[in-house]
Amino acid sequence: MIVAVGTSNPVKVRAVENVFSKFFSVTVVMKKVPSKAPPQPIGLDMTIEGAISRAWGALEADREAELGVGIEAGIIPIPKTISGYMDQQFAAIVDRSGRVTLGGGPSFEYPRFLVKRVLEEGIEVNNVMVELTGEPFIGHKEGAIGYFSKGSLNRTALTELAVLMALIPRLNADLYFGKS
């Protein structure tokens, strides 16, 4: 099976490969594609739309691929949190029959100052994290989750969870697509 991932980030490709290889003999290919979401998605709809558009873009970019995967992280308004927002990744998997499956990963909160800069200055979370950590490629390595969790969880593992959640309906197609 060939799976195209709509990204230029090797962390996302590795996460897709790690998950899919548990169930399939798979070749995962990276396809840099545009997203319908802005560089820093804010809100659930925008984040999910970004994941779906990346998945379709990847599938369209590789004629041999059976599936396209898109992954998008956004900051989502969540009541009762310190900052009012949490970071959450979503994965979308699309196929040539037009079927879309979605999965969300765990969410975590950023400090207020970071959220404030994103919302008021329009700066991407990644850019604030580069300033905070001094690591220019943090988003292609351990990610913000690695920094804030003190290394106990990295971006690859976080992304794997969203991809696995999006794959669940496909692993159980008879239950999700075969019955009414």
CSV table of N, CA and C in Angstrom, one decimal:
chain,number,residue,atom,x,y,z
A,1,MET,N,0.8,-1.2,0.0
A,1,MET,CA,0.0,0.0,0.0
A,1,MET,C,0.9,1.2,0.0
A,2,ILE,N,0.5,2.2,-0.8
A,2,ILE,CA,1.2,3.5,-0.8
A,2,ILE,C,0.3,4.5,-0.2
A,3,VAL,N,0.9,5.3,0.8
A,3,VAL,CA,0.2,6.3,1.5
A,3,VAL,C,0.9,7.6,1.3
A,4,ALA,N,0.3,8.6,0.8
A,4,ALA,CA,0.9,9.9,0.6
A,4,ALA,C,0.5,10.9,1.8
A,5,VAL,N,1.5,11.5,2.3
A,5,VAL,CA,1.2,12.4,3.5
A,5,VAL,C,1.5,13.9,3.0
A,6,GLY,N,0.5,14.7,3.2
A,6,GLY,CA,0.5,16.1,2.8
A,6,GLY,C,1.3,17.0,3.8
A,7,THR,N,2.6,16.9,3.6
A,7,THR,CA,3.5,17.7,4.5
A,7,THR,C,4.9,17.7,4.0
A,8,SER,N,5.7,18.6,4.6
A,8,SER,CA,7.1,18.6,4.4
A,8,SER,C,7.8,18.4,5.7
A,9,ASN,N,7.1,18.0,6.7
A,9,ASN,CA,7.6,17.7,8.0
A,9,ASN,C,7.9,16.2,8.2
A,10,PRO,N,9.2,15.9,8.4
A,10,PRO,CA,9.5,14.4,8.5
A,10,PRO,C,8.9,13.8,9.8
A,11,VAL,N,8.6,14.6,10.8
A,11,VAL,CA,8.0,14.0,12.0
A,11,VAL,C,6.6,13.4,11.7
A,12,LYS,N,5.8,14.2,10.9
A,12,LYS,CA,4.5,13.7,10.5
A,12,LYS,C,4.6,12.4,9.6
A,13,VAL,N,5.5,12.4,8.7
A,13,VAL,CA,5.7,11.2,7.9
A,13,VAL,C,6.1,10.0,8.7
A,14,ARG,N,7.0,10.2,9.6
A,14,ARG,CA,7.5,9.1,10.5
A,14,ARG,C,6.3,8.6,11.3
A,15,ALA,N,5.4,9.5,11.8
A,15,ALA,CA,4.3,9.1,12.6
A,15,ALA,C,3.3,8.2,11.8
A,16,VAL,N,3.1,8.7,10.6
A,16,VAL,CA,2.2,7.9,9.7
A,16,VAL,C,2.8,6.5,9.4
A,17,GLU,N,4.1,6.5,9.1
A,17,GLU,CA,4.7,5.2,8.8
A,17,GLU,C,4.7,4.3,10.0
A,18,ASN,N,4.9,4.8,11.2
A,18,ASN,CA,4.9,4.0,12.4
A,18,ASN,C,3.5,3.4,12.7
A,19,VAL,N,2.5,4.1,12.5
A,19,VAL,CA,1.1,3.6,12.7
A,19,VAL,C,0.7,2.7,11.6
A,20,PHE,N,0.8,3.0,10.4
A,20,PHE,CA,0.4,2.2,9.3
A,20,PHE,C,1.1,0.9,9.2
A,21,SER,N,2.4,0.9,9.5
A,21,SER,CA,3.2,-0.3,9.4
A,21,SER,C,2.9,-1.4,10.5
A,22,LYS,N,2.1,-1.0,11.5
A,22,LYS,CA,1.6,-2.0,12.4
A,22,LYS,C,0.5,-2.8,11.8
A,23,PHE,N,-0.1,-2.4,10.8
A,23,PHE,CA,-1.3,-3.0,10.2
A,23,PHE,C,-1.1,-3.4,8.7
A,24,PHE,N,-0.2,-2.8,8.0
A,24,PHE,CA,-0.1,-3.0,6.6
A,24,PHE,C,1.4,-3.0,6.2
A,25,SER,N,1.6,-3.6,5.0
A,25,SER,CA,2.9,-3.4,4.3
A,25,SER,C,2.8,-2.1,3.6
A,26,VAL,N,3.5,-1.1,4.0
A,26,VAL,CA,3.2,0.2,3.5
A,26,VAL,C,4.5,1.0,3.0
A,27,THR,N,4.3,1.8,2.0
A,27,THR,CA,5.3,2.8,1.6
A,27,THR,C,4.7,4.1,1.8
A,28,VAL,N,5.3,5.0,2.6
A,28,VAL,CA,4.8,6.3,2.9
A,28,VAL,C,5.6,7.3,2.2
A,29,VAL,N,5.0,8.2,1.5
A,29,VAL,CA,5.7,9.2,0.7
A,29,VAL,C,5.2,10.6,1.2
A,30,MET,N,6.2,11.5,1.2
A,30,MET,CA,6.0,12.9,1.6
A,30,MET,C,5.6,13.7,0.4
A,31,LYS,N,4.5,14.5,0.5
A,31,LYS,CA,4.1,15.4,-0.6
A,31,LYS,C,3.9,16.8,0.0
A,32,LYS,N,4.7,17.7,-0.4
A,32,LYS,CA,4.5,19.1,0.1
A,32,LYS,C,3.3,19.7,-0.6
A,33,VAL,N,2.2,20.0,0.1
A,33,VAL,CA,1.0,20.5,-0.5
A,33,VAL,C,0.5,21.7,0.3
A,34,PRO,N,-0.3,22.5,-0.3
A,34,PRO,CA,-0.9,23.6,0.4
A,34,PRO,C,-2.0,23.2,1.3
A,35,SER,N,-2.3,24.0,2.3
A,35,SER,CA,-3.4,23.7,3.2
A,35,SER,C,-4.4,24.8,3.0
A,36,LYS,N,-5.7,24.5,3.2
A,36,LYS,CA,-6.8,25.5,3.2
A,36,LYS,C,-6.8,26.3,4.5
A,37,ALA,N,-6.1,25.8,5.5
A,37,ALA,CA,-6.0,26.5,6.8
A,37,ALA,C,-4.8,27.5,6.7
A,38,PRO,N,-4.9,28.5,7.5
A,38,PRO,CA,-3.7,29.5,7.6
A,38,PRO,C,-2.6,28.8,8.2
A,39,PRO,N,-1.4,29.4,8.2
A,39,PRO,CA,-0.2,28.8,8.8
A,39,PRO,C,-0.4,28.4,10.3
A,40,GLN,N,-1.2,29.2,11.0
A,40,GLN,CA,-1.6,28.9,12.4
A,40,GLN,C,-3.1,28.8,12.5
A,41,PRO,N,-3.6,27.6,12.4
A,41,PRO,CA,-5.0,27.4,12.5
A,41,PRO,C,-5.5,27.7,14.0
A,42,ILE,N,-6.7,28.4,14.0
A,42,ILE,CA,-7.3,28.6,15.3
A,42,ILE,C,-8.7,28.2,15.2
A,43,GLY,N,-9.1,27.3,16.1
A,43,GLY,CA,-10.4,26.7,16.1
A,43,GLY,C,-10.5,25.4,15.5
A,44,LEU,N,-11.5,24.6,15.9
A,44,LEU,CA,-11.7,23.3,15.5
A,44,LEU,C,-12.0,23.2,14.0
A,45,ASP,N,-12.9,24.0,13.5
A,45,ASP,CA,-13.2,23.9,12.0
A,45,ASP,C,-12.0,24.1,11.1
A,46,MET,N,-11.3,25.2,11.5
A,46,MET,CA,-10.1,25.5,10.7
A,46,MET,C,-9.0,24.5,10.7
A,47,THR,N,-8.8,23.9,11.9
A,47,THR,CA,-7.8,22.8,12.0
A,47,THR,C,-8.2,21.6,11.3
A,48,ILE,N,-9.4,21.2,11.4
A,48,ILE,CA,-9.9,20.0,10.7
A,48,ILE,C,-9.9,20.2,9.1
A,49,GLU,N,-10.3,21.4,8.7
A,49,GLU,CA,-10.3,21.7,7.3
A,49,GLU,C,-8.9,21.6,6.8
A,50,GLY,N,-7.9,22.1,7.5
A,50,GLY,CA,-6.5,22.0,7.1
A,50,GLY,C,-6.1,20.6,7.0
A,51,ALA,N,-6.4,19.7,7.9
A,51,ALA,CA,-6.0,18.3,7.8
A,51,ALA,C,-6.7,17.7,6.6
A,52,ILE,N,-7.9,17.9,6.3
A,52,ILE,CA,-8.6,17.3,5.2
A,52,ILE,C,-8.0,17.8,3.9
A,53,SER,N,-7.8,19.1,3.8
A,53,SER,CA,-7.2,19.7,2.5
A,53,SER,C,-5.8,19.1,2.3
A,54,ARG,N,-5.0,18.9,3.3
A,54,ARG,CA,-3.7,18.4,3.1
A,54,ARG,C,-3.8,16.9,2.6
A,55,ALA,N,-4.8,16.2,3.2
A,55,ALA,CA,-4.9,14.8,2.8
A,55,ALA,C,-5.3,14.7,1.3
A,56,TRP,N,-6.3,15.5,0.9
A,56,TRP,CA,-6.7,15.5,-0.5
A,56,TRP,C,-5.6,15.9,-1.4
A,57,GLY,N,-4.8,16.9,-1.0
A,57,GLY,CA,-3.7,17.4,-1.8
A,57,GLY,C,-2.6,16.3,-2.0
A,58,ALA,N,-2.4,15.6,-0.9
A,58,ALA,CA,-1.4,14.5,-1.0
A,58,ALA,C,-1.8,13.4,-1.9
A,59,LEU,N,-3.1,13.0,-1.8
A,59,LEU,CA,-3.7,12.0,-2.7
A,59,LEU,C,-3.6,12.4,-4.2
A,60,GLU,N,-4.0,13.6,-4.4
A,60,GLU,CA,-3.9,14.1,-5.8
A,60,GLU,C,-2.5,14.2,-6.3
A,61,ALA,N,-1.5,14.5,-5.4
A,61,ALA,CA,-0.1,14.6,-5.9
A,61,ALA,C,0.6,13.3,-6.2
A,62,ASP,N,0.0,12.2,-5.8
A,62,ASP,CA,0.6,10.9,-6.1
A,62,ASP,C,-0.4,9.9,-6.6
A,63,ARG,N,-0.4,9.7,-7.9
A,63,ARG,CA,-1.4,8.9,-8.6
A,63,ARG,C,-1.4,7.4,-8.1
A,64,GLU,N,-0.2,7.0,-7.6
A,64,GLU,CA,-0.1,5.6,-7.1
A,64,GLU,C,-0.6,5.4,-5.7
A,65,ALA,N,-0.8,6.4,-5.0
A,65,ALA,CA,-1.2,6.3,-3.6
A,65,ALA,C,-2.7,5.9,-3.5
A,66,GLU,N,-2.9,5.0,-2.5
A,66,GLU,CA,-4.3,4.5,-2.2
A,66,GLU,C,-4.9,5.4,-1.2
A,67,LEU,N,-4.1,6.0,-0.3
A,67,LEU,CA,-4.7,6.9,0.7
A,67,LEU,C,-3.8,8.1,0.8
A,68,GLY,N,-4.5,9.2,1.2
A,68,GLY,CA,-3.8,10.5,1.5
A,68,GLY,C,-4.1,10.8,3.0
A,69,VAL,N,-3.0,11.3,3.6
A,69,VAL,CA,-3.1,11.7,5.0
A,69,VAL,C,-2.7,13.1,5.2
A,70,GLY,N,-3.5,13.8,5.9
A,70,GLY,CA,-3.2,15.2,6.3
A,70,GLY,C,-3.3,15.3,7.8
A,71,ILE,N,-2.3,16.1,8.3
A,71,ILE,CA,-2.2,16.3,9.8
A,71,ILE,C,-2.1,17.8,10.0
A,72,GLU,N,-2.9,18.3,10.9
A,72,GLU,CA,-2.9,19.7,11.2
A,72,GLU,C,-3.1,19.9,12.7
A,73,ALA,N,-2.2,20.7,13.3
A,73,ALA,CA,-2.3,21.1,14.7
A,73,ALA,C,-2.9,22.5,14.8
A,74,GLY,N,-3.8,22.8,15.7
A,74,GLY,CA,-4.4,24.1,15.8
A,74,GLY,C,-4.6,24.4,17.3
A,75,ILE,N,-4.8,25.7,17.6
A,75,ILE,CA,-5.2,26.0,19.0
A,75,ILE,C,-6.7,26.1,19.0
A,76,ILE,N,-7.3,25.4,19.9
A,76,ILE,CA,-8.8,25.3,20.0
A,76,ILE,C,-9.3,25.9,21.2
A,77,PRO,N,-10.3,26.8,21.1
A,77,PRO,CA,-10.9,27.4,22.4
A,77,PRO,C,-11.5,26.3,23.3
A,78,ILE,N,-11.0,26.2,24.5
A,78,ILE,CA,-11.5,25.3,25.5
A,78,ILE,C,-11.9,26.0,26.8
A,79,PRO,N,-13.1,25.9,27.2
A,79,PRO,CA,-13.5,26.6,28.4
A,79,PRO,C,-12.8,26.1,29.6
A,80,LYS,N,-12.7,26.9,30.6
A,80,LYS,CA,-12.1,26.6,31.9
A,80,LYS,C,-10.6,26.3,31.9
A,81,THR,N,-9.9,26.6,30.8
A,81,THR,CA,-8.5,26.4,30.8
A,81,THR,C,-7.8,27.7,31.2
A,82,ILE,N,-6.5,27.6,31.5
A,82,ILE,CA,-5.8,28.8,32.0
A,82,ILE,C,-5.8,29.9,30.9
A,83,SER,N,-5.5,29.5,29.7
A,83,SER,CA,-5.3,30.5,28.6
A,83,SER,C,-6.6,30.6,27.8
A,84,GLY,N,-7.5,29.6,27.9
A,84,GLY,CA,-8.7,29.6,27.1
A,84,GLY,C,-8.6,28.8,25.8
A,85,TYR,N,-7.4,28.2,25.6
A,85,TYR,CA,-7.1,27.5,24.4
A,85,TYR,C,-6.2,26.3,24.7
A,86,MET,N,-6.3,25.2,23.9
A,86,MET,CA,-5.5,24.1,24.0
A,86,MET,C,-5.0,23.7,22.5
A,87,ASP,N,-3.8,23.1,22.5
A,87,ASP,CA,-3.3,22.7,21.2
A,87,ASP,C,-3.8,21.2,21.0
A,88,GLN,N,-4.3,21.0,19.8
A,88,GLN,CA,-4.7,19.6,19.4
A,88,GLN,C,-4.4,19.3,18.0
A,89,GLN,N,-3.9,18.1,17.7
A,89,GLN,CA,-3.7,17.7,16.3
A,89,GLN,C,-4.8,16.8,15.8
A,90,PHE,N,-5.1,17.0,14.6
A,90,PHE,CA,-6.1,16.2,13.9
A,90,PHE,C,-5.5,15.6,12.7
A,91,ALA,N,-5.9,14.3,12.4
A,91,ALA,CA,-5.4,13.6,11.2
A,91,ALA,C,-6.7,13.3,10.4
A,92,ALA,N,-6.5,13.5,9.1
A,92,ALA,CA,-7.6,13.1,8.1
A,92,ALA,C,-6.9,12.0,7.2
A,93,ILE,N,-7.7,11.0,6.9
A,93,ILE,CA,-7.3,10.0,5.9
A,93,ILE,C,-8.4,10.0,4.8
A,94,VAL,N,-8.0,10.1,3.6
A,94,VAL,CA,-8.9,10.1,2.5
A,94,VAL,C,-8.5,9.0,1.5
A,95,ASP,N,-9.5,8.5,0.8
A,95,ASP,CA,-9.3,7.5,-0.2
A,95,ASP,C,-9.9,7.9,-1.6
A,96,ARG,N,-9.6,7.1,-2.6
A,96,ARG,CA,-10.1,7.5,-3.9
A,96,ARG,C,-11.6,7.3,-4.1
A,97,SER,N,-12.3,6.7,-3.2
A,97,SER,CA,-13.7,6.6,-3.3
A,97,SER,C,-14.4,7.8,-2.6
A,98,GLY,N,-13.6,8.7,-2.1
A,98,GLY,CA,-14.2,9.9,-1.5
A,98,GLY,C,-14.4,9.8,0.0
A,99,ARG,N,-14.1,8.7,0.6
A,99,ARG,CA,-14.3,8.5,2.1
A,99,ARG,C,-13.2,9.3,2.9
A,100,VAL,N,-13.7,10.0,3.9
A,100,VAL,CA,-12.8,10.7,4.8
A,100,VAL,C,-13.0,10.2,6.2
A,101,THR,N,-11.9,9.9,6.9
A,101,THR,CA,-12.0,9.5,8.3
A,101,THR,C,-11.1,10.5,9.1
A,102,LEU,N,-11.5,10.8,10.3
A,102,LEU,CA,-10.8,11.8,11.1
A,102,LEU,C,-10.4,11.2,12.4
A,103,GLY,N,-9.3,11.7,13.0
A,103,GLY,CA,-8.9,11.4,14.3
A,103,GLY,C,-8.2,12.5,15.0
A,104,GLY,N,-8.5,12.6,16.3
A,104,GLY,CA,-7.9,13.7,17.1
A,104,GLY,C,-6.9,13.1,18.1
A,105,GLY,N,-5.9,13.8,18.4
A,105,GLY,CA,-4.9,13.4,19.4
A,105,GLY,C,-5.2,14.1,20.7
A,106,PRO,N,-4.4,13.8,21.7
A,106,PRO,CA,-4.6,14.5,23.0
A,106,PRO,C,-4.3,16.0,22.9
A,107,SER,N,-4.9,16.7,23.7
A,107,SER,CA,-4.7,18.2,23.7
A,107,SER,C,-3.9,18.6,24.9
A,108,PHE,N,-3.2,19.7,24.8
A,108,PHE,CA,-2.5,20.3,25.9
A,108,PHE,C,-2.5,21.8,25.8
A,109,GLU,N,-2.2,22.4,26.9
A,109,GLU,CA,-2.4,23.9,27.0
A,109,GLU,C,-1.0,24.5,26.9
A,110,TYR,N,-1.0,25.7,26.2
A,110,TYR,CA,0.2,26.5,26.2
A,110,TYR,C,0.1,27.6,27.3
A,111,PRO,N,1.2,28.2,27.7
A,111,PRO,CA,1.2,29.3,28.6
A,111,PRO,C,0.4,30.5,28.0
A,112,ARG,N,-0.2,31.3,28.9
A,112,ARG,CA,-1.0,32.4,28.4
A,112,ARG,C,-0.2,33.3,27.5
A,113,PHE,N,1.1,33.6,27.8
A,113,PHE,CA,1.9,34.6,27.0
A,113,PHE,C,2.0,34.1,25.6
A,114,LEU,N,2.1,32.8,25.4
A,114,LEU,CA,2.2,32.2,24.1
A,114,LEU,C,0.9,32.3,23.3
A,115,VAL,N,-0.2,32.0,23.9
A,115,VAL,CA,-1.5,32.1,23.3
A,115,VAL,C,-1.8,33.6,22.9
A,116,LYS,N,-1.4,34.5,23.8
A,116,LYS,CA,-1.7,35.9,23.6
A,116,LYS,C,-0.9,36.4,22.4
A,117,ARG,N,0.4,35.9,22.2
A,117,ARG,CA,1.1,36.4,21.0
A,117,ARG,C,0.5,35.8,19.8
A,118,VAL,N,0.1,34.6,19.8
A,118,VAL,CA,-0.5,34.0,18.6
A,118,VAL,C,-1.8,34.7,18.2
A,119,LEU,N,-2.6,35.0,19.2
A,119,LEU,CA,-3.9,35.7,18.9
A,119,LEU,C,-3.8,37.1,18.6
A,120,GLU,N,-2.9,37.8,19.3
A,120,GLU,CA,-2.8,39.3,19.1
A,120,GLU,C,-1.8,39.7,18.0
A,121,GLU,N,-0.8,38.9,17.9
A,121,GLU,CA,0.3,39.3,16.9
A,121,GLU,C,0.2,38.5,15.6
A,122,GLY,N,-0.6,37.4,15.6
A,122,GLY,CA,-0.8,36.6,14.4
A,122,GLY,C,0.5,35.8,14.2
A,123,ILE,N,1.3,35.5,15.2
A,123,ILE,CA,2.5,34.8,15.0
A,123,ILE,C,2.2,33.3,15.2
A,124,GLU,N,2.9,32.4,14.5
A,124,GLU,CA,2.7,31.0,14.7
A,124,GLU,C,3.3,30.5,16.0
A,125,VAL,N,2.6,29.4,16.5
A,125,VAL,CA,3.1,28.8,17.7
A,125,VAL,C,4.6,28.4,17.6
A,126,ASN,N,4.9,27.8,16.4
A,126,ASN,CA,6.3,27.3,16.2
A,126,ASN,C,7.3,28.5,16.3
A,127,ASN,N,7.0,29.7,15.8
A,127,ASN,CA,7.9,30.8,15.9
A,127,ASN,C,8.1,31.2,17.4
A,128,VAL,N,7.1,31.2,18.2
A,128,VAL,CA,7.2,31.5,19.6
A,128,VAL,C,8.0,30.4,20.3
A,129,MET,N,7.8,29.2,19.9
A,129,MET,CA,8.6,28.1,20.5
A,129,MET,C,10.1,28.2,20.1
A,130,VAL,N,10.4,28.6,18.9
A,130,VAL,CA,11.8,28.8,18.5
A,130,VAL,C,12.4,29.9,19.4
A,131,GLU,N,11.7,31.0,19.6
A,131,GLU,CA,12.2,32.1,20.5
A,131,GLU,C,12.4,31.6,21.9
A,132,LEU,N,11.4,30.8,22.4
A,132,LEU,CA,11.5,30.3,23.8
A,132,LEU,C,12.6,29.3,24.0
A,133,THR,N,12.8,28.4,23.1
A,133,THR,CA,13.7,27.3,23.3
A,133,THR,C,15.1,27.5,22.7
A,134,GLY,N,15.2,28.4,21.7
A,134,GLY,CA,16.4,28.6,20.9
A,134,GLY,C,16.7,27.5,19.9
A,135,GLU,N,15.7,26.6,19.8
A,135,GLU,CA,15.9,25.5,18.8
A,135,GLU,C,15.1,25.8,17.5
A,136,PRO,N,15.9,26.1,16.5
A,136,PRO,CA,15.2,26.6,15.2
A,136,PRO,C,14.4,25.5,14.5
A,137,PHE,N,14.6,24.3,14.8
A,137,PHE,CA,13.8,23.2,14.1
A,137,PHE,C,13.0,22.4,15.1
A,138,ILE,N,12.5,23.0,16.2
A,138,ILE,CA,11.8,22.3,17.2
A,138,ILE,C,10.5,21.6,16.7
A,139,GLY,N,9.8,22.2,15.7
A,139,GLY,CA,8.7,21.6,15.1
A,139,GLY,C,9.0,20.3,14.3
A,140,HIS,N,10.2,20.2,13.8
A,140,HIS,CA,10.7,19.0,13.1
A,140,HIS,C,11.4,18.0,14.0
A,141,LYS,N,11.4,18.3,15.3
A,141,LYS,CA,12.0,17.4,16.2
A,141,LYS,C,11.0,17.0,17.3
A,142,GLU,N,11.3,17.4,18.6
A,142,GLU,CA,10.5,17.0,19.7
A,142,GLU,C,9.2,17.8,19.8
A,143,GLY,N,9.1,18.9,19.2
A,143,GLY,CA,7.9,19.8,19.2
A,143,GLY,C,7.7,20.4,20.5
A,144,ALA,N,6.7,21.3,20.6
A,144,ALA,CA,6.3,22.0,21.8
A,144,ALA,C,6.0,21.0,22.9
A,145,ILE,N,5.3,19.9,22.5
A,145,ILE,CA,5.0,18.9,23.5
A,145,ILE,C,6.2,18.3,24.2
A,146,GLY,N,7.3,18.1,23.5
A,146,GLY,CA,8.5,17.6,24.1
A,146,GLY,C,9.1,18.6,25.1
A,147,TYR,N,9.0,19.8,24.7
A,147,TYR,CA,9.5,20.9,25.6
A,147,TYR,C,8.7,21.0,26.9
A,148,PHE,N,7.4,21.1,26.7
A,148,PHE,CA,6.5,21.3,27.9
A,148,PHE,C,6.3,20.0,28.7
A,149,SER,N,6.5,18.9,28.1
A,149,SER,CA,6.4,17.6,28.9
A,149,SER,C,7.7,17.2,29.5
A,150,LYS,N,8.7,18.0,29.3
A,150,LYS,CA,10.1,17.7,29.8
A,150,LYS,C,10.6,16.4,29.2
A,151,GLY,N,10.3,16.2,27.9
A,151,GLY,CA,10.8,15.1,27.2
A,151,GLY,C,10.1,13.8,27.4
A,152,SER,N,9.0,13.8,28.1
A,152,SER,CA,8.3,12.5,28.3
A,152,SER,C,7.4,12.2,27.2
A,153,LEU,N,7.1,13.1,26.3
A,153,LEU,CA,6.3,12.8,25.1
A,153,LEU,C,6.8,13.7,24.0
A,154,ASN,N,7.0,13.1,22.8
A,154,ASN,CA,7.5,13.9,21.7
A,154,ASN,C,6.4,14.1,20.6
A,155,ARG,N,6.7,14.9,19.6
A,155,ARG,CA,5.7,15.2,18.6
A,155,ARG,C,5.4,14.0,17.7
A,156,THR,N,6.4,13.1,17.5
A,156,THR,CA,6.1,11.9,16.7
A,156,THR,C,5.0,11.1,17.4
A,157,ALA,N,5.2,10.8,18.7
A,157,ALA,CA,4.2,10.0,19.5
A,157,ALA,C,2.9,10.7,19.6
A,158,LEU,N,2.9,12.0,19.7
A,158,LEU,CA,1.6,12.7,19.8
A,158,LEU,C,0.9,12.6,18.5
A,159,THR,N,1.6,12.8,17.4
A,159,THR,CA,1.0,12.7,16.0
A,159,THR,C,0.5,11.3,15.8
A,160,GLU,N,1.2,10.3,16.2
A,160,GLU,CA,0.8,8.9,16.0
A,160,GLU,C,-0.6,8.6,16.6
A,161,LEU,N,-0.9,9.2,17.7
A,161,LEU,CA,-2.2,9.0,18.3
A,161,LEU,C,-3.4,9.6,17.4
A,162,ALA,N,-3.2,10.7,16.8
A,162,ALA,CA,-4.2,11.3,15.9
A,162,ALA,C,-4.3,10.4,14.7
A,163,VAL,N,-3.2,10.0,14.1
A,163,VAL,CA,-3.3,9.1,12.9
A,163,VAL,C,-4.0,7.8,13.3
A,164,LEU,N,-3.7,7.2,14.4
A,164,LEU,CA,-4.3,5.9,14.8
A,164,LEU,C,-5.8,6.1,14.9
A,165,MET,N,-6.2,7.2,15.5
A,165,MET,CA,-7.7,7.5,15.7
A,165,MET,C,-8.4,7.6,14.4
A,166,ALA,N,-7.7,8.2,13.4
A,166,ALA,CA,-8.3,8.4,12.1
A,166,ALA,C,-8.3,7.1,11.3
A,167,LEU,N,-7.4,6.1,11.7
A,167,LEU,CA,-7.4,4.8,11.0
A,167,LEU,C,-8.4,3.9,11.6
A,168,ILE,N,-8.9,4.1,12.8
A,168,ILE,CA,-9.8,3.1,13.4
A,168,ILE,C,-11.0,2.7,12.6
A,169,PRO,N,-11.7,3.7,12.0
A,169,PRO,CA,-12.8,3.2,11.1
A,169,PRO,C,-12.4,2.3,9.9
A,170,ARG,N,-11.2,2.6,9.4
A,170,ARG,CA,-10.7,1.8,8.3
A,170,ARG,C,-10.2,0.4,8.7
A,171,LEU,N,-9.8,0.3,10.0
A,171,LEU,CA,-9.4,-1.0,10.5
A,171,LEU,C,-10.6,-1.9,10.8
A,172,ASN,N,-11.7,-1.2,11.0
A,172,ASN,CA,-13.0,-1.9,11.3
A,172,ASN,C,-14.1,-1.5,10.3
A,173,ALA,N,-13.7,-1.6,9.0
A,173,ALA,CA,-14.6,-1.1,8.0
A,173,ALA,C,-16.0,-1.7,8.0
A,174,ASP,N,-16.0,-3.0,8.3
A,174,ASP,CA,-17.3,-3.7,8.3
A,174,ASP,C,-18.3,-3.1,9.4
A,175,LEU,N,-17.7,-2.6,10.5
A,175,LEU,CA,-18.6,-2.0,11.5
A,175,LEU,C,-18.9,-0.5,11.2
A,176,TYR,N,-18.0,0.2,10.6
A,176,TYR,CA,-18.2,1.6,10.3
A,176,TYR,C,-18.9,1.9,9.0
A,177,PHE,N,-18.6,1.1,8.0
A,177,PHE,CA,-19.1,1.4,6.6
A,177,PHE,C,-20.1,0.3,6.1
A,178,GLY,N,-20.1,-0.8,6.8
A,178,GLY,CA,-20.9,-1.9,6.3
A,178,GLY,C,-22.3,-2.0,6.9
A,179,LYS,N,-22.5,-1.4,8.0
A,179,LYS,CA,-23.8,-1.5,8.7
A,179,LYS,C,-24.4,-0.1,8.8
A,180,SER,N,-25.8,-0.1,8.9
A,180,SER,CA,-26.5,1.2,9.0
A,180,SER,C,-26.8,1.5,10.4
